[in-house]
Coordinates of C-alpha atoms and ligand atoms in Angstrom, one line a residue:
M1 CA 20.5 9.6 -14.2
H2 CA 19.5 6.2 -13.2
P3 CA 19.7 3.3 -15.1
P4 CA 17.0 2.2 -17.9
H5 CA 15.5 -0.8 -15.8
E6 CA 14.9 1.6 -12.9
A7 CA 11.3 2.8 -12.2
P8 CA 10.1 6.2 -12.9
R9 CA 10.7 8.4 -9.9
V10 CA 8.5 10.9 -8.0
V11 CA 10.5 13.6 -5.9
L12 CA 8.9 14.9 -3.1
K13 CA 9.3 18.4 -1.7
A14 CA 12.1 18.7 0.5
S15 CA 9.3 20.2 3.1
K16 CA 7.5 17.2 2.8
V17 CA 9.8 14.5 3.4
R18 CA 9.5 14.0 7.0
A19 CA 5.8 13.6 6.9
F20 CA 6.9 10.4 4.8
A21 CA 8.4 8.7 7.6
T22 CA 5.3 7.3 9.1
Q23 CA 4.2 5.6 5.8
H24 CA 1.5 6.9 5.0
P25 CA 0.1 5.6 1.7
W26 CA -1.0 8.6 0.0
V27 CA 1.2 10.9 -1.9
L28 CA -0.9 14.3 -2.8
D29 CA -0.2 16.5 -5.8
A30 CA 0.9 19.1 -3.8
S31 CA 3.6 16.9 -1.8
I32 CA 5.4 16.1 -5.0
D33 CA 8.5 18.6 -6.0
H34 CA 8.9 16.9 -10.0
V35 CA 8.3 13.4 -11.6
I36 CA 11.2 11.4 -13.6
G37 CA 10.8 9.2 -16.4
G38 CA 7.4 10.0 -17.5
P39 CA 5.1 6.7 -15.8
A40 CA 1.6 6.4 -17.6
D41 CA -1.1 6.0 -14.9
G42 CA -1.0 2.7 -13.1
D43 CA 2.4 2.4 -13.4
E44 CA 4.8 1.5 -10.6
V45 CA 7.1 4.4 -9.5
D46 CA 9.9 4.5 -6.9
L47 CA 9.3 7.8 -4.4
V48 CA 12.5 9.5 -3.5
T49 CA 13.4 12.3 -1.4
D50 CA 14.4 15.6 -2.8
K51 CA 17.8 13.9 -2.3
G52 CA 17.1 11.0 -4.4
K53 CA 17.0 8.8 -1.6
F54 CA 14.4 5.9 -1.7
V55 CA 11.1 6.7 0.2
A56 CA 8.7 3.7 -0.9
R57 CA 7.4 2.0 -3.8
G58 CA 3.8 3.1 -5.7
I59 CA 1.6 3.2 -8.1
Y60 CA 0.9 6.5 -10.0
N61 CA -2.0 8.2 -11.4
G62 CA -2.0 11.5 -12.5
R63 CA -5.3 12.2 -12.9
S64 CA -5.9 11.9 -9.1
R65 CA -4.9 13.9 -6.4
I66 CA -3.6 11.1 -4.5
R67 CA -0.9 11.1 -7.4
V68 CA 0.7 8.0 -5.6
R69 CA -0.7 5.4 -3.9
L70 CA 2.2 3.6 -1.6
Y71 CA 2.2 -0.3 -1.1
S72 CA 5.9 -0.8 0.0
W73 CA 8.6 0.4 1.8
N74 CA 11.1 -2.3 1.2
R75 CA 13.4 -1.0 -1.7
R76 CA 13.9 -4.6 -2.7
E77 CA 10.5 -5.3 -3.0
P78 CA 8.7 -5.1 -6.4
I79 CA 5.0 -4.3 -6.7
D80 CA 4.5 -7.9 -9.0
D81 CA 2.2 -10.9 -8.6
D82 CA 4.1 -12.0 -5.8
F83 CA 3.5 -9.1 -3.9
W84 CA -0.3 -8.8 -4.4
R85 CA -0.4 -12.9 -3.5
R86 CA 1.5 -12.1 -0.1
R87 CA -0.6 -9.2 0.8
L88 CA -3.8 -10.7 0.2
E89 CA -2.7 -14.0 2.0
S90 CA -1.5 -11.9 4.8
A91 CA -5.1 -10.4 5.1
L92 CA -6.7 -13.2 4.6
A93 CA -4.9 -14.6 7.7
L94 CA -6.2 -12.4 9.9
R95 CA -9.8 -13.3 9.1
R96 CA -9.0 -16.9 9.8
R97 CA -7.1 -15.7 13.2
I98 CA -9.9 -14.0 14.5
G99 CA -12.6 -16.6 13.6
Y100 CA -14.4 -14.4 10.6
D101 CA -14.3 -17.8 8.3
D102 CA -17.8 -19.0 8.5
P103 CA -18.5 -20.2 5.2
Q104 CA -22.1 -19.4 5.7
G105 CA -21.2 -15.7 6.7
A106 CA -20.1 -12.4 5.6
C107 CA -16.8 -10.6 6.3
R108 CA -14.8 -7.8 5.1
L109 CA -11.5 -9.8 3.4
V110 CA -9.6 -7.2 2.6
F111 CA -10.1 -3.4 3.6
S112 CA -8.0 -1.1 1.7
E113 CA -5.3 1.1 3.5
G114 CA -6.1 -1.3 6.8
D115 CA -4.4 -4.3 5.0
G116 CA -1.8 -2.5 3.1
L117 CA -4.0 -2.4 -0.1
S118 CA -4.9 1.5 -0.5
G119 CA -8.0 0.8 -3.3
L120 CA -8.8 -2.5 -2.9
I121 CA -12.1 -3.5 -0.8
V122 CA -13.1 -7.3 -1.0
D123 CA -16.2 -8.6 0.9
R124 CA -17.2 -12.2 1.2
Y125 CA -21.1 -13.5 1.2
A126 CA -20.8 -16.6 1.7
D127 CA -19.8 -18.7 -1.5
W128 CA -19.6 -15.0 -3.6
L129 CA -17.0 -12.2 -3.4
T130 CA -17.6 -8.3 -4.0
I131 CA -14.9 -6.2 -4.7
Q132 CA -14.7 -2.3 -4.3
V133 CA -12.2 -0.6 -6.5
T134 CA -11.3 2.6 -5.2
A135 CA -8.3 3.3 -7.0
L136 CA -7.3 3.1 -10.7
A137 CA -4.2 1.2 -9.1
V138 CA -5.7 -1.8 -8.4
Q139 CA -8.4 -1.7 -11.6
K140 CA -5.3 -1.9 -13.7
R141 CA -4.2 -4.9 -11.6
L142 CA -7.5 -6.9 -11.9
A143 CA -6.6 -9.2 -13.8
V144 CA -3.8 -9.6 -11.3
V145 CA -5.9 -9.9 -7.9
V146 CA -8.9 -11.6 -8.8
P147 CA -7.4 -14.8 -9.8
I148 CA -5.4 -14.9 -6.4
L149 CA -8.2 -14.2 -4.7
A150 CA -10.1 -17.3 -6.5
E151 CA -7.3 -19.5 -5.9
L152 CA -7.0 -18.8 -2.0
V153 CA -10.7 -18.2 -1.2
R154 CA -12.5 -20.4 -3.8
P155 CA -15.9 -18.7 -4.1
R156 CA -18.1 -19.4 -6.6
G157 CA -18.4 -16.1 -8.1
I158 CA -16.3 -12.8 -7.7
L159 CA -18.4 -9.3 -9.0
V160 CA -16.5 -5.9 -9.2
R161 CA -18.0 -2.6 -8.1
T162 CA -17.0 0.6 -8.6
E163 CA -17.8 3.6 -6.5
R164 CA -19.4 6.7 -8.6
T165 CA -17.6 9.2 -6.1
M166 CA -14.4 7.6 -6.4
A167 CA -14.5 6.5 -10.4
R168 CA -14.4 10.3 -10.9
S169 CA -11.9 11.5 -8.5
E170 CA -9.2 8.7 -9.7
G171 CA -10.5 9.1 -13.6
M172 CA -11.7 5.3 -13.7
E173 CA -14.1 4.0 -15.9
V174 CA -16.8 2.1 -14.1
R175 CA -17.0 -1.5 -15.3
D176 CA -19.2 -3.0 -13.0
G177 CA -20.5 -6.8 -12.8
P178 CA -19.8 -10.2 -12.7
Y179 CA -15.7 -10.5 -13.1
W180 CA -14.9 -14.5 -12.4
G181 CA -16.7 -17.7 -12.0
E182 CA -20.6 -17.7 -11.6
P183 CA -22.8 -14.7 -11.4
P184 CA -25.3 -15.8 -8.1
A185 CA -28.4 -16.4 -9.8
G186 CA -30.8 -14.6 -7.0
R187 CA -30.4 -13.2 -3.7
I188 CA -27.6 -14.7 -1.6
R189 CA -28.4 -16.0 2.1
V190 CA -26.0 -15.4 4.7
V191 CA -25.8 -15.7 8.4
D192 CA -24.0 -12.6 10.3
G193 CA -23.5 -12.5 13.6
G194 CA -26.0 -15.3 13.7
L195 CA -29.0 -13.6 11.9
R196 CA -30.2 -14.9 8.8
D197 CA -30.1 -12.3 6.1
E198 CA -30.7 -12.2 2.3
I199 CA -28.7 -9.9 -0.1
D200 CA -28.9 -8.7 -3.3
L201 CA -25.2 -8.3 -4.4
A202 CA -26.5 -6.4 -7.8
E203 CA -28.7 -3.7 -5.9
G204 CA -27.7 -3.8 -2.5
Q205 CA -26.4 -0.5 -0.8
K206 CA -22.8 -0.5 -0.4
T207 CA -21.6 -4.1 -1.0
G208 CA -24.3 -5.6 0.6
L209 CA -24.3 -5.4 4.5
Y210 CA -23.1 -3.0 7.2
L211 CA -20.3 -5.7 8.1
D212 CA -18.4 -3.1 9.9
Q213 CA -21.2 -2.9 12.7
R214 CA -21.2 -6.5 13.5
E215 CA -19.6 -6.7 17.0
N216 CA -21.4 -3.2 18.3
R217 CA -24.9 -4.7 17.4
R218 CA -24.0 -7.6 19.6
A219 CA -22.0 -5.4 22.1
A220 CA -25.0 -3.1 22.4
A221 CA -27.9 -6.1 22.2
R222 CA -26.0 -7.1 26.3
Y223 CA -27.6 -3.8 27.5
F224 CA -31.2 -4.5 25.5
R225 CA -32.5 -7.4 27.9
D226 CA -36.1 -6.6 28.6
Q227 CA -36.1 -3.3 26.9
R228 CA -38.1 -1.2 24.6
V229 CA -35.8 -0.3 21.9
L230 CA -35.4 2.2 18.9
D231 CA -33.4 1.4 15.8
G232 CA -33.0 5.0 14.1
F233 CA -31.3 4.1 10.9
C234 CA -32.0 0.5 10.8
Y235 CA -31.4 -0.9 7.0
H236 CA -32.0 -4.6 7.1
G237 CA -32.4 -4.5 11.2
G238 CA -29.2 -5.3 12.4
F239 CA -29.4 -3.6 15.7
S240 CA -32.9 -4.3 16.4
L241 CA -33.0 -8.1 15.4
T242 CA -29.7 -8.9 17.3
A243 CA -31.5 -7.1 20.1
A244 CA -34.6 -9.1 19.7
M245 CA -32.7 -12.2 19.5
G246 CA -31.0 -11.1 22.7
G247 CA -34.0 -10.9 24.4
A248 CA -35.3 -7.1 24.3
R249 CA -39.1 -7.0 25.0
E250 CA -39.6 -5.0 21.6
C251 CA -38.0 -3.0 19.1
L252 CA -38.9 -0.5 16.3
G253 CA -36.6 0.1 13.3
I254 CA -37.2 3.4 11.3
D255 CA -35.4 3.9 8.0
S256 CA -36.1 5.9 4.9
S257 CA -35.6 3.6 2.6
Q258 CA -38.7 1.5 1.4
K259 CA -36.7 -1.5 0.1
A260 CA -34.6 -1.8 3.3
I261 CA -38.1 -1.7 5.3
E262 CA -39.1 -4.6 3.1
E263 CA -35.6 -6.7 3.9
A264 CA -35.8 -5.7 7.6
K265 CA -39.4 -7.1 8.0
A266 CA -38.7 -10.3 5.8
A267 CA -35.4 -10.7 8.3
A268 CA -37.6 -10.5 11.2
A269 CA -39.7 -13.1 9.7
R270 CA -37.2 -15.2 8.4
N271 CA -35.4 -15.5 12.1
G272 CA -38.5 -16.0 14.1
L273 CA -38.6 -12.5 15.8
A274 CA -42.2 -11.4 16.3
N275 CA -41.7 -8.4 18.7
V276 CA -40.0 -6.3 15.8
R277 CA -41.7 -3.3 14.0
F278 CA -40.1 -1.5 11.1
E279 CA -41.8 1.8 9.6
T280 CA -40.5 3.6 6.5
G281 CA -39.8 7.1 7.3
D282 CA -37.0 10.0 8.2
A283 CA -35.6 9.3 11.2
F284 CA -35.2 13.0 12.6
E285 CA -38.7 13.6 12.1
R286 CA -40.1 10.1 13.2
L287 CA -37.6 10.6 16.4
Q288 CA -39.3 14.7 17.0
A289 CA -42.8 13.0 16.5
L290 CA -42.0 10.5 19.4
V291 CA -40.3 13.2 21.5
A292 CA -43.4 14.8 21.4
Q293 CA -45.8 12.0 22.4
G294 CA -44.1 12.2 25.3
Q295 CA -42.2 8.6 24.3
H296 CA -39.1 7.1 26.0
F297 CA -37.1 3.7 25.2
G298 CA -35.2 1.6 27.5
G299 CA -32.3 1.6 24.5
V300 CA -32.0 4.0 21.3
V301 CA -29.4 3.2 18.7
L302 CA -28.4 6.0 16.1
D303 CA -26.9 4.7 13.3
P304 CA -26.9 7.9 10.5
P305 CA -25.4 7.5 7.3
K306 CA -22.3 9.6 6.3
F307 CA -23.3 13.3 7.1
A308 CA -19.8 14.6 6.9
R309 CA -18.6 13.8 2.8
T310 CA -16.2 16.9 2.5
R311 CA -14.4 19.2 4.4
K312 CA -16.8 21.8 3.8
N313 CA -19.5 20.2 5.0
L314 CA -18.1 19.2 8.3
D315 CA -19.8 22.4 10.4
E316 CA -23.2 21.2 8.9
A317 CA -22.4 17.4 10.0
L318 CA -21.5 18.2 13.3
R319 CA -24.8 20.2 13.7
A320 CA -26.9 17.4 12.3
Y321 CA -24.8 14.9 14.8
H322 CA -26.1 17.2 17.5
W323 CA -29.4 17.7 16.4
L324 CA -30.2 13.5 16.1
N325 CA -28.2 13.2 19.3
R326 CA -30.3 15.7 21.4
L327 CA -33.3 13.8 20.0
G328 CA -32.2 10.2 20.8
M329 CA -30.9 11.3 24.3
A330 CA -34.3 13.1 24.9
L331 CA -36.3 9.5 23.8
V332 CA -33.9 7.6 26.3
E333 CA -35.7 7.0 29.7
P334 CA -33.4 7.6 32.8
G335 CA -31.1 5.3 33.2
G336 CA -31.6 4.0 29.3
I337 CA -28.8 3.4 27.2
L338 CA -28.0 5.4 24.2
V339 CA -25.7 3.9 21.5
T340 CA -24.5 6.7 19.1
C341 CA -22.5 6.2 16.1
S342 CA -20.7 8.1 13.3
C343 CA -19.5 6.6 10.2
S344 CA -17.7 9.9 8.7
G345 CA -13.8 9.8 8.9
L346 CA -13.7 13.5 9.3
V347 CA -15.4 13.7 12.6
T348 CA -12.6 12.5 14.9
R349 CA -13.4 10.6 18.3
D350 CA -12.8 14.0 20.2
D351 CA -15.5 15.7 17.6
F352 CA -18.0 13.4 18.3
F353 CA -17.4 13.3 22.5
H354 CA -17.8 17.0 21.7
V355 CA -21.2 16.4 20.0
L356 CA -22.3 14.3 22.6
L357 CA -21.3 16.9 25.3
G358 CA -23.3 19.6 23.5
A359 CA -26.1 17.8 23.2
A360 CA -26.1 16.5 26.9
Q361 CA -26.0 19.6 28.0
Q362 CA -29.2 21.0 25.8
A363 CA -30.9 17.8 26.6
R364 CA -30.0 18.5 30.3
R365 CA -29.3 14.8 30.7
R366 CA -26.0 13.2 32.6
V367 CA -24.2 10.9 30.0
Q368 CA -22.2 8.3 31.0
V369 CA -20.1 6.7 28.1
L370 CA -19.7 2.8 28.8
E371 CA -18.0 2.1 25.9
Q372 CA -16.1 3.1 23.0
R373 CA -16.2 1.2 20.0
G374 CA -15.3 1.3 16.5
A375 CA -15.3 -1.2 13.6
A376 CA -15.3 -4.8 13.9
P377 CA -11.7 -6.2 13.6
D378 CA -12.3 -7.6 9.7
H379 CA -12.1 -3.6 9.2
P380 CA -8.3 -3.3 10.9
V381 CA -7.2 0.2 11.6
A382 CA -3.7 1.3 9.9
V383 CA -1.3 3.6 12.6
H384 CA 0.2 4.7 9.2
C385 CA -3.3 5.7 7.8
P386 CA -5.4 7.2 10.4
E387 CA -8.4 7.6 7.7
T388 CA -8.9 4.1 8.7
E389 CA -10.5 4.7 11.5
Y390 CA -13.8 6.3 10.6
L391 CA -16.6 4.7 12.5
K392 CA -16.9 5.5 16.2
C393 CA -19.9 3.9 18.4
F394 CA -20.4 4.8 22.0
I395 CA -22.7 3.1 24.2
C396 CA -23.9 5.4 26.5
R397 CA -26.2 5.5 29.7
V398 CA -28.4 8.6 30.1
E399 CA -29.6 9.8 33.2
Ligands
LIG401 N1 -27.6 0.5 11.5 C1 -27.6 -0.3 10.2 C2 -26.9 0.6 9.2 C3 -27.2 1.9 8.9 S1 -26.8 2.6 7.4 C4 -27.2 -1.8 10.2 O1 -26.7 -1.9 11.3 O2 -27.0 -2.5 9.2 C5 -27.8 4.2 7.5 C6 -29.0 4.0 7.0 O3 -29.7 5.0 6.9 C7 -29.5 3.5 5.6 O4 -30.3 2.5 5.7 C8 -30.5 4.7 5.1 O5 -31.2 4.0 4.0 C9 -30.8 5.2 6.4 N2 -31.3 6.6 6.0 C10 -30.4 7.8 5.6 N3 -31.4 8.9 5.8 C11 -32.0 8.5 6.7 C12 -33.1 9.1 7.4 N4 -33.2 10.6 6.9 N5 -33.9 8.8 7.9 C13 -33.9 7.3 8.3 N6 -33.4 6.7 7.4 C14 -32.1 7.1 7.1

C-alpha cells in the first residue's frame, strides 16, 4: 500500500537491482517485474527495488522498450518545472564554461543523456535553436522545456524535429516545425570553428552541421599544413575547408550527396578558399579508383556515416570500416596522416582499434596512433551512460 499522492511505482526484478547502482538512465522492459498504480505514458514514476526501496525517479512509456527514462536519483526531487530549469541551466553553464557561446556560432546546448536529459537534444545555430526529440517523455514536456529555453537563451525562434526511427520506437507522433518565436526566413549564417557556413534548418541533415567534429577538424588541420588532403565523406567540407584554412596545399572532398557538395563548394567560395575541390560520388568507389591510379595524399580523412545501426548488422559494419580503412591507408603516402572516424555507438574504441590493426596488416603498413579523440565537449560523455560515447576519431601516422 502507498498513499494516493505518491507517484506510480515501477518495481525492478530482484536480479536487476544491482545493475541500477550505476545510475544508467534507461530501464528496459526486461528489467521490470511489475508496475503499480497504472501510470499513463509520459507520467512520472518511481523506480523501486523488489523490496520497495526507492532507486530513482523517471518518466514512463509503455510503448517503448525503454519503459522508463530516469532523471533523478534523489527521492526528494520531483521532475517538475524547476527540475527542467535546473538541468537546462547546468547544461548552458557548461557551454559557457568551455567558451562555446559565440552568438554567431553553432553549438550543442543539450546532449540528451550526456546532460542528464534523456531524450532531449538542443542545438544552437546563431539566433535559432533546434530541438531534436528522441523520447515521448520529452515530447510531452515541450510546453515546459521550450519556454525555459527561450527565457534562458533568448533565441529568435525554436524549431522542433523528431527523428523518424525514434518516433517509431517511442510511439511518438511526429510534429515537426517552428514551435516558438519566429521561424527562420531563409538560410541561417553561422560561424563554426572559424568557417562561415550557411544551413537550411528545415532540410539539413541531422540538425544542420556535424557539431561533434568541430575540435577534430582543427586537430586534424594541424597535421595537414602544406599537404594534399583527401576528405572522404565531406558533407559541407568541414575537414577539408578547415585544413585549407590551416595551410593545406590542396584538398579534395567527396560526398555522395549532391546537395552536400553544392553546399561545400559554396562554403569554399564564401571563405575564400580556392585550393579545395569537391566531387559528388561514392567514397568507396572513388577511393578505390584513386588507389588504382596510384594516387597518394599527405592526409586522408574518413568520416563515414553510422555503419552499425543495430547489433545485428555489427559484423557487416565492422567489415565496411575495415575495407574503408584499408583503402584509406593505401592512399596515405609513407609517413602521412590518416584521420579515421566512426560514429557508430555500437562499435567500441577497442573494436575500432582492431579494425585499424586488421586494415594495417592487409595494407602492409605500420600504423601509429597519435591522438585518440572523441566528440567535442558540448557532447559530454556521461560515465553513467556508455552510449553517450559514440564518436571515435583516431589521428594516425601511416608508414
Ligand atoms: N565530415 C563531415 C561529416 C560527414 S557525415 C563534417 O565534418 O561535417 C557523413 C557524410 O557521408 C554525409 O554527408 C553523407 O552524405 C555522406 N555519405 C554517406 N554515404 C556515402 C558514400 N557511400 N560515399 C560518400 N559519401 C557518403
